[in-house]
Structures are given as C-alpha cells and as structure tokens.
Amino acid sequence: MKKIKIYSTVFAAFLLISVACKKDKEAPTISIKGDNPASVIKGTSYSDAGATATDGDGNSVTVTTDDSDVNTDLAGSYKVEYAASNDNGTTTAKRTVNVTFNASSYVQTWDVTTDCGTSFPVNTAQAPTSSGSTLTFDDFFSLIGISEGTATATISGTTITFPNQTISTTPGDVVFSGSGTMNSAGNEITVTFNYDTSAWIFGGCLLYTSP
C-alpha cells in the first residue's frame, strides 16, 4: 500500500510538471478590451481601447497596436491589429472599427446640383434640422416661384429614407416617397424620389452635395 501511495504521488507530480511545461511552451493569449466591433462617428477622433496579453503562466506580455488603417474622414469598416510575442511564437488579433454617420452628419446645407436628367420642383438648397434620427426639411418644394412645404426623412448610417408623405402646396397636394445614400466622404447624397403618378409630378433622381 505504501508503494502505491508513493507511485501515485510521483505520477501526480509528473502530471503537474508536464502541464506546467506545456503552458511554458504556449504563445501568448490576447484579450481585446472594449467593444469589438467598435463604432465611431465620421469626423471625430478614434481612441482605441487596447488589448492585453498573457503567456501560459499568466504573466503579462507586451502588446503592439496598429490602428493606422482607421480613417475617420471616410465612412467604412476598418481594422485595428494587435500582436504579442514570446519565445514560443506570436499571436495576433483584430478589432473591427465601423466609421458611420449620425443625424448631425446630415445637418448642413445641401445644394441640389443635378436632377439626373429630369425636372423637379424641389428647392435648389436644402438645410435640414434633426431630432434623433429624423430630419425635417422646411420649404422643401419650389412651385410657381413659391418655396413651401415641410418634408421629413429618417437616417440610418449612410441611408436616408423619405417615407410616403403628402405635402400641401399652393398648386395642390404632392404625394411622394424616396430613398438614397450618402457617400463615404459625407458630402454627397443621391436620392431617388417616387411621386404619385396620378399627379402632375413624376419621380426620378436628385443629387445633393455639400458646398
């Protein structure tokens, strides 16, 4: 019985040593801090939350961070890369950073620079106000020399949507809807409007640009 106990103790010690040796031979493990993916509004600065790394024994390992891919001047999806090394190898990890728009990105004066080959009664300049994700355009139409009508739209990232709505104007009611997208630089919106074909106005495309 005593010999069995001794052998058991030796075997247990051998297992502990084997596990410890295995951990010693592991490359680092990286843990990304904060959100992944992360989001930032176009035109603002991005500050990465960083990452930590440990080796098999739980000791801290230095992490290098490369966020040079992130460009907050253009909407899009970018990567932050992390790397940590020890004698047993190098581990890498990535964080996705999405640069997008919010309602404030749309609150500027937009010039209607082209009608995509079709005539429209929309004003040549639009300056919306925002409340949450809703935009309000005053004096949306220019009909018979009169600027009038209030249009609303909602935004979600680069997408702008004019829900189906009726605007009362001096010549009559205008029924329309529309949708479009903002470009990644945030200075151009292309919107396709659909007008009630039973009325005297028909649908088409408008290009808004920021001066």
PDB file of C-alpha atoms in Angstrom:
ATOM      1  CA  MET A   1       0.000   0.000   0.000  1.00  0.00           C
ATOM      2  CA  LYS A   2       2.795   2.409   0.812  1.00  0.00           C
ATOM      3  CA  LYS A   3       4.423   1.785  -2.577  1.00  0.00           C
ATOM      4  CA  ILE A   4       1.159   2.589  -4.358  1.00  0.00           C
ATOM      5  CA  LYS A   5       0.903   5.885  -2.499  1.00  0.00           C
ATOM      6  CA  ILE A   6       4.459   6.764  -3.421  1.00  0.00           C
ATOM      7  CA  TYR A   7       3.860   5.903  -7.066  1.00  0.00           C
ATOM      8  CA  SER A   8       0.625   7.904  -7.053  1.00  0.00           C
ATOM      9  CA  THR A   9       2.405  10.907  -5.610  1.00  0.00           C
ATOM     10  CA  VAL A  10       5.202  10.657  -8.147  1.00  0.00           C
ATOM     11  CA  PHE A  11       2.714  10.295 -11.003  1.00  0.00           C
ATOM     12  CA  ALA A  12       0.745  13.346  -9.830  1.00  0.00           C
ATOM     13  CA  ALA A  13       3.933  15.370  -9.623  1.00  0.00           C
ATOM     14  CA  PHE A  14       4.851  14.228 -13.125  1.00  0.00           C
ATOM     15  CA  LEU A  15       1.474  15.399 -14.451  1.00  0.00           C
ATOM     16  CA  LEU A  16       1.871  18.808 -12.821  1.00  0.00           C
ATOM     17  CA  ILE A  17       5.314  19.223 -14.310  1.00  0.00           C
ATOM     18  CA  SER A  18       4.046  18.125 -17.740  1.00  0.00           C
ATOM     19  CA  VAL A  19       1.137  20.615 -17.646  1.00  0.00           C
ATOM     20  CA  ALA A  20       3.454  23.397 -16.467  1.00  0.00           C
ATOM     21  CA  CYS A  21       5.932  22.644 -19.250  1.00  0.00           C
ATOM     22  CA  LYS A  22       3.110  22.638 -21.805  1.00  0.00           C
ATOM     23  CA  LYS A  23       1.935  26.078 -20.628  1.00  0.00           C
ATOM     24  CA  ASP A  24       5.511  27.380 -20.763  1.00  0.00           C
ATOM     25  CA  LYS A  25       5.597  26.440 -24.451  1.00  0.00           C
ATOM     26  CA  GLU A  26       2.426  28.318 -25.421  1.00  0.00           C
ATOM     27  CA  ALA A  27       2.346  31.502 -27.465  1.00  0.00           C
ATOM     28  CA  PRO A  28       0.634  34.468 -25.729  1.00  0.00           C
ATOM     29  CA  THR A  29      -3.134  34.845 -25.460  1.00  0.00           C
ATOM     30  CA  ILE A  30      -4.572  38.251 -26.463  1.00  0.00           C
ATOM     31  CA  SER A  31      -7.714  39.762 -24.915  1.00  0.00           C
ATOM     32  CA  ILE A  32      -9.202  42.781 -26.702  1.00  0.00           C
ATOM     33  CA  LYS A  33     -10.555  45.456 -24.364  1.00  0.00           C
ATOM     34  CA  GLY A  34     -13.777  47.315 -25.055  1.00  0.00           C
ATOM     35  CA  ASP A  35     -16.236  46.755 -27.902  1.00  0.00           C
ATOM     36  CA  ASN A  36     -15.463  44.601 -30.900  1.00  0.00           C
ATOM     37  CA  PRO A  37     -16.711  45.755 -33.304  1.00  0.00           C
ATOM     38  CA  ALA A  38     -16.327  49.378 -32.203  1.00  0.00           C
ATOM     39  CA  SER A  39     -18.145  52.368 -33.707  1.00  0.00           C
ATOM     40  CA  VAL A  40     -17.108  55.971 -34.220  1.00  0.00           C
ATOM     41  CA  ILE A  41     -18.868  58.887 -35.919  1.00  0.00           C
ATOM     42  CA  LYS A  42     -17.238  60.212 -39.081  1.00  0.00           C
ATOM     43  CA  GLY A  43     -15.182  63.335 -38.449  1.00  0.00           C
ATOM     44  CA  THR A  44     -14.495  62.564 -34.786  1.00  0.00           C
ATOM     45  CA  SER A  45     -11.308  61.126 -33.351  1.00  0.00           C
ATOM     46  CA  TYR A  46     -10.858  57.444 -32.609  1.00  0.00           C
ATOM     47  CA  SER A  47      -9.142  56.284 -29.420  1.00  0.00           C
ATOM     48  CA  ASP A  48      -8.537  52.552 -29.273  1.00  0.00           C
ATOM     49  CA  ALA A  49      -9.325  50.734 -26.031  1.00  0.00           C
ATOM     50  CA  GLY A  50      -6.284  48.495 -26.497  1.00  0.00           C
ATOM     51  CA  ALA A  51      -5.643  44.865 -25.617  1.00  0.00           C
ATOM     52  CA  THR A  52      -3.782  42.774 -23.056  1.00  0.00           C
ATOM     53  CA  ALA A  53      -1.789  39.565 -23.429  1.00  0.00           C
ATOM     54  CA  THR A  54      -0.535  36.828 -21.090  1.00  0.00           C
ATOM     55  CA  ASP A  55       1.682  33.807 -21.534  1.00  0.00           C
ATOM     56  CA  GLY A  56       0.904  30.270 -20.398  1.00  0.00           C
ATOM     57  CA  ASP A  57       1.920  31.067 -16.821  1.00  0.00           C
ATOM     58  CA  GLY A  58      -0.346  34.096 -16.660  1.00  0.00           C
ATOM     59  CA  ASN A  59       2.499  36.591 -16.928  1.00  0.00           C
ATOM     60  CA  SER A  60       1.833  39.820 -18.810  1.00  0.00           C
ATOM     61  CA  VAL A  61       3.198  40.119 -22.343  1.00  0.00           C
ATOM     62  CA  THR A  62       3.634  43.386 -24.243  1.00  0.00           C
ATOM     63  CA  VAL A  63       1.026  44.036 -26.951  1.00  0.00           C
ATOM     64  CA  THR A  64       1.762  46.150 -30.008  1.00  0.00           C
ATOM     65  CA  THR A  65      -1.195  48.002 -31.569  1.00  0.00           C
ATOM     66  CA  ASP A  66      -1.545  49.161 -35.172  1.00  0.00           C
ATOM     67  CA  ASP A  67      -4.560  51.402 -35.783  1.00  0.00           C
ATOM     68  CA  SER A  68      -3.159  53.082 -38.907  1.00  0.00           C
ATOM     69  CA  ASP A  69      -5.925  51.566 -41.044  1.00  0.00           C
ATOM     70  CA  VAL A  70      -8.664  53.574 -39.291  1.00  0.00           C
ATOM     71  CA  ASN A  71      -9.719  56.691 -41.240  1.00  0.00           C
ATOM     72  CA  THR A  72     -12.462  58.687 -39.539  1.00  0.00           C
ATOM     73  CA  ASP A  73     -12.720  61.036 -42.527  1.00  0.00           C
ATOM     74  CA  LEU A  74     -14.406  58.307 -44.569  1.00  0.00           C
ATOM     75  CA  ALA A  75     -17.294  56.094 -43.523  1.00  0.00           C
ATOM     76  CA  GLY A  76     -16.468  52.408 -43.740  1.00  0.00           C
ATOM     77  CA  SER A  77     -15.190  49.368 -41.885  1.00  0.00           C
ATOM     78  CA  TYR A  78     -11.582  49.300 -40.691  1.00  0.00           C
ATOM     79  CA  LYS A  79      -9.272  47.019 -38.701  1.00  0.00           C
ATOM     80  CA  VAL A  80      -7.041  47.557 -35.666  1.00  0.00           C
ATOM     81  CA  GLU A  81      -4.375  44.862 -35.391  1.00  0.00           C
ATOM     82  CA  TYR A  82      -2.687  43.575 -32.231  1.00  0.00           C
ATOM     83  CA  ALA A  83       0.358  41.344 -31.822  1.00  0.00           C
ATOM     84  CA  ALA A  84       2.092  39.773 -28.826  1.00  0.00           C
ATOM     85  CA  SER A  85       5.197  37.581 -28.853  1.00  0.00           C
ATOM     86  CA  ASN A  86       7.206  35.361 -26.528  1.00  0.00           C
ATOM     87  CA  ASP A  87       9.834  32.653 -27.061  1.00  0.00           C
ATOM     88  CA  ASN A  88       7.129  30.257 -28.252  1.00  0.00           C
ATOM     89  CA  GLY A  89       5.595  32.350 -31.001  1.00  0.00           C
ATOM     90  CA  THR A  90       3.497  35.353 -31.947  1.00  0.00           C
ATOM     91  CA  THR A  91      -0.264  35.753 -31.530  1.00  0.00           C
ATOM     92  CA  THR A  92      -2.326  38.288 -33.497  1.00  0.00           C
ATOM     93  CA  ALA A  93      -5.853  39.616 -33.104  1.00  0.00           C
ATOM     94  CA  LYS A  94      -8.053  42.206 -34.826  1.00  0.00           C
ATOM     95  CA  ARG A  95     -10.772  44.670 -33.864  1.00  0.00           C
ATOM     96  CA  THR A  96     -13.295  45.959 -36.401  1.00  0.00           C
ATOM     97  CA  VAL A  97     -13.931  49.717 -36.276  1.00  0.00           C
ATOM     98  CA  ASN A  98     -17.009  50.993 -38.117  1.00  0.00           C
ATOM     99  CA  VAL A  99     -16.955  54.672 -39.074  1.00  0.00           C
ATOM    100  CA  THR A 100     -20.514  55.798 -39.683  1.00  0.00           C
ATOM    101  CA  PHE A 101     -22.864  58.788 -39.666  1.00  0.00           C
ATOM    102  CA  ASN A 102     -25.447  60.096 -37.235  1.00  0.00           C
ATOM    103  CA  ALA A 103     -28.166  62.700 -37.738  1.00  0.00           C
ATOM    104  CA  SER A 104     -25.764  65.597 -37.122  1.00  0.00           C
ATOM    105  CA  SER A 105     -23.797  64.493 -40.200  1.00  0.00           C
ATOM    106  CA  TYR A 106     -26.815  65.427 -42.323  1.00  0.00           C
ATOM    107  CA  VAL A 107     -27.445  68.831 -40.726  1.00  0.00           C
ATOM    108  CA  GLN A 108     -25.754  71.033 -43.297  1.00  0.00           C
ATOM    109  CA  THR A 109     -26.823  72.918 -46.393  1.00  0.00           C
ATOM    110  CA  TRP A 110     -27.228  70.604 -49.370  1.00  0.00           C
ATOM    111  CA  ASP A 111     -27.271  72.038 -52.879  1.00  0.00           C
ATOM    112  CA  VAL A 112     -29.344  70.216 -55.460  1.00  0.00           C
ATOM    113  CA  THR A 113     -26.706  70.141 -58.190  1.00  0.00           C
ATOM    114  CA  THR A 114     -28.405  67.856 -60.695  1.00  0.00           C
ATOM    115  CA  ASP A 115     -31.785  66.317 -61.294  1.00  0.00           C
ATOM    116  CA  CYS A 116     -30.330  63.270 -63.087  1.00  0.00           C
ATOM    117  CA  GLY A 117     -31.903  64.410 -66.341  1.00  0.00           C
ATOM    118  CA  THR A 118     -35.402  65.114 -65.011  1.00  0.00           C
ATOM    119  CA  SER A 119     -37.012  68.310 -63.754  1.00  0.00           C
ATOM    120  CA  PHE A 120     -38.230  68.554 -60.173  1.00  0.00           C
ATOM    121  CA  PRO A 121     -39.927  71.217 -58.065  1.00  0.00           C
ATOM    122  CA  VAL A 122     -37.560  70.679 -55.121  1.00  0.00           C
ATOM    123  CA  ASN A 123     -35.681  73.710 -53.857  1.00  0.00           C
ATOM    124  CA  THR A 124     -32.113  74.100 -55.090  1.00  0.00           C
ATOM    125  CA  ALA A 125     -30.813  74.277 -51.496  1.00  0.00           C
ATOM    126  CA  GLN A 126     -31.856  72.155 -48.526  1.00  0.00           C
ATOM    127  CA  ALA A 127     -30.812  72.642 -44.893  1.00  0.00           C
ATOM    128  CA  PRO A 128     -32.467  70.062 -42.619  1.00  0.00           C
ATOM    129  CA  THR A 129     -32.747  70.083 -38.858  1.00  0.00           C
ATOM    130  CA  SER A 130     -32.665  66.886 -36.830  1.00  0.00           C
ATOM    131  CA  SER A 131     -34.412  65.294 -33.889  1.00  0.00           C
ATOM    132  CA  GLY A 132     -32.945  61.913 -33.109  1.00  0.00           C
ATOM    133  CA  SER A 133     -32.822  60.016 -36.391  1.00  0.00           C
ATOM    134  CA  THR A 134     -35.487  62.203 -38.045  1.00  0.00           C
ATOM    135  CA  LEU A 135     -34.636  65.050 -40.418  1.00  0.00           C
ATOM    136  CA  THR A 136     -37.007  67.921 -41.190  1.00  0.00           C
ATOM    137  CA  PHE A 137     -36.690  69.902 -44.432  1.00  0.00           C
ATOM    138  CA  ASP A 138     -38.552  73.245 -44.462  1.00  0.00           C
ATOM    139  CA  ASP A 139     -39.523  74.944 -47.744  1.00  0.00           C
ATOM    140  CA  PHE A 140     -38.885  71.645 -49.471  1.00  0.00           C
ATOM    141  CA  PHE A 141     -40.667  72.480 -52.724  1.00  0.00           C
ATOM    142  CA  SER A 142     -40.341  75.464 -55.032  1.00  0.00           C
ATOM    143  CA  LEU A 143     -43.572  75.696 -57.009  1.00  0.00           C
ATOM    144  CA  ILE A 144     -44.635  78.608 -59.221  1.00  0.00           C
ATOM    145  CA  GLY A 145     -41.925  80.704 -57.581  1.00  0.00           C
ATOM    146  CA  ILE A 146     -43.098  79.916 -54.031  1.00  0.00           C
ATOM    147  CA  SER A 147     -40.972  77.952 -51.537  1.00  0.00           C
ATOM    148  CA  GLU A 148     -43.167  75.922 -49.219  1.00  0.00           C
ATOM    149  CA  GLY A 149     -43.884  72.532 -47.697  1.00  0.00           C
ATOM    150  CA  THR A 150     -42.171  70.556 -44.941  1.00  0.00           C
ATOM    151  CA  ALA A 151     -40.721  67.135 -45.723  1.00  0.00           C
ATOM    152  CA  THR A 152     -39.376  64.571 -43.261  1.00  0.00           C
ATOM    153  CA  ALA A 153     -36.822  61.813 -43.615  1.00  0.00           C
ATOM    154  CA  THR A 154     -35.145  59.277 -41.376  1.00  0.00           C
ATOM    155  CA  ILE A 155     -31.497  58.240 -41.434  1.00  0.00           C
ATOM    156  CA  SER A 156     -29.659  55.057 -40.565  1.00  0.00           C
ATOM    157  CA  GLY A 157     -25.929  55.278 -41.165  1.00  0.00           C
ATOM    158  CA  THR A 158     -25.426  56.152 -44.817  1.00  0.00           C
ATOM    159  CA  THR A 159     -29.092  55.539 -45.718  1.00  0.00           C
ATOM    160  CA  ILE A 160     -31.694  58.317 -45.895  1.00  0.00           C
ATOM    161  CA  THR A 161     -35.383  57.468 -46.307  1.00  0.00           C
ATOM    162  CA  PHE A 162     -38.297  59.772 -47.094  1.00  0.00           C
ATOM    163  CA  PRO A 163     -41.383  57.823 -46.024  1.00  0.00           C
ATOM    164  CA  ASN A 164     -44.523  58.155 -48.123  1.00  0.00           C
ATOM    165  CA  GLN A 165     -45.996  61.561 -47.292  1.00  0.00           C
ATOM    166  CA  THR A 166     -48.338  64.222 -48.566  1.00  0.00           C
ATOM    167  CA  ILE A 167     -47.333  67.881 -48.608  1.00  0.00           C
ATOM    168  CA  SER A 168     -49.935  70.540 -49.220  1.00  0.00           C
ATOM    169  CA  THR A 169     -48.716  73.291 -51.543  1.00  0.00           C
ATOM    170  CA  THR A 170     -50.369  76.226 -53.254  1.00  0.00           C
ATOM    171  CA  PRO A 171     -50.774  74.366 -56.588  1.00  0.00           C
ATOM    172  CA  GLY A 172     -52.044  71.244 -54.811  1.00  0.00           C
ATOM    173  CA  ASP A 173     -51.025  68.228 -52.750  1.00  0.00           C
ATOM    174  CA  VAL A 174     -47.773  66.451 -53.548  1.00  0.00           C
ATOM    175  CA  VAL A 175     -47.585  62.761 -52.630  1.00  0.00           C
ATOM    176  CA  PHE A 176     -44.113  61.236 -52.689  1.00  0.00           C
ATOM    177  CA  SER A 177     -41.524  58.989 -51.061  1.00  0.00           C
ATOM    178  CA  GLY A 178     -37.814  58.483 -51.589  1.00  0.00           C
ATOM    179  CA  SER A 179     -34.631  56.787 -50.500  1.00  0.00           C
ATOM    180  CA  GLY A 180     -30.933  57.213 -51.054  1.00  0.00           C
ATOM    181  CA  THR A 181     -27.443  57.022 -49.646  1.00  0.00           C
ATOM    182  CA  MET A 182     -24.694  59.354 -48.522  1.00  0.00           C
ATOM    183  CA  ASN A 183     -21.213  58.778 -49.894  1.00  0.00           C
ATOM    184  CA  SER A 184     -18.367  57.776 -47.597  1.00  0.00           C
ATOM    185  CA  ALA A 185     -16.931  61.304 -47.508  1.00  0.00           C
ATOM    186  CA  GLY A 186     -20.233  62.687 -46.204  1.00  0.00           C
ATOM    187  CA  ASN A 187     -20.534  65.395 -48.861  1.00  0.00           C
ATOM    188  CA  GLU A 188     -22.923  63.881 -51.386  1.00  0.00           C
ATOM    189  CA  ILE A 189     -26.355  62.258 -51.162  1.00  0.00           C
ATOM    190  CA  THR A 190     -28.137  60.644 -54.087  1.00  0.00           C
ATOM    191  CA  VAL A 191     -31.881  60.255 -53.564  1.00  0.00           C
ATOM    192  CA  THR A 192     -34.455  58.588 -55.802  1.00  0.00           C
ATOM    193  CA  PHE A 193     -37.916  60.113 -55.349  1.00  0.00           C
ATOM    194  CA  ASN A 194     -41.149  58.427 -56.327  1.00  0.00           C
ATOM    195  CA  TYR A 195     -44.083  60.756 -56.902  1.00  0.00           C
ATOM    196  CA  ASP A 196     -47.764  59.876 -57.195  1.00  0.00           C
ATOM    197  CA  THR A 197     -48.045  59.156 -60.910  1.00  0.00           C
ATOM    198  CA  SER A 198     -51.678  60.240 -60.900  1.00  0.00           C
ATOM    199  CA  ALA A 199     -50.486  63.758 -60.147  1.00  0.00           C
ATOM    200  CA  TRP A 200     -48.655  66.208 -62.410  1.00  0.00           C
ATOM    201  CA  ILE A 201     -45.228  65.387 -60.906  1.00  0.00           C
ATOM    202  CA  PHE A 202     -43.204  62.292 -61.666  1.00  0.00           C
ATOM    203  CA  GLY A 203     -40.331  60.574 -59.903  1.00  0.00           C
ATOM    204  CA  GLY A 204     -36.626  60.445 -60.525  1.00  0.00           C
ATOM    205  CA  CYS A 205     -33.234  61.086 -59.005  1.00  0.00           C
ATOM    206  CA  LEU A 206     -31.745  64.056 -57.169  1.00  0.00           C
ATOM    207  CA  LEU A 207     -28.126  64.621 -56.250  1.00  0.00           C
ATOM    208  CA  TYR A 208     -27.417  66.666 -53.119  1.00  0.00           C
ATOM    209  CA  THR A 209     -23.924  67.997 -52.487  1.00  0.00           C
ATOM    210  CA  SER A 210     -22.450  69.875 -49.570  1.00  0.00           C
ATOM    211  CA  PRO A 211     -20.759  73.131 -50.652  1.00  0.00           C
TER     212      PRO A 211
END
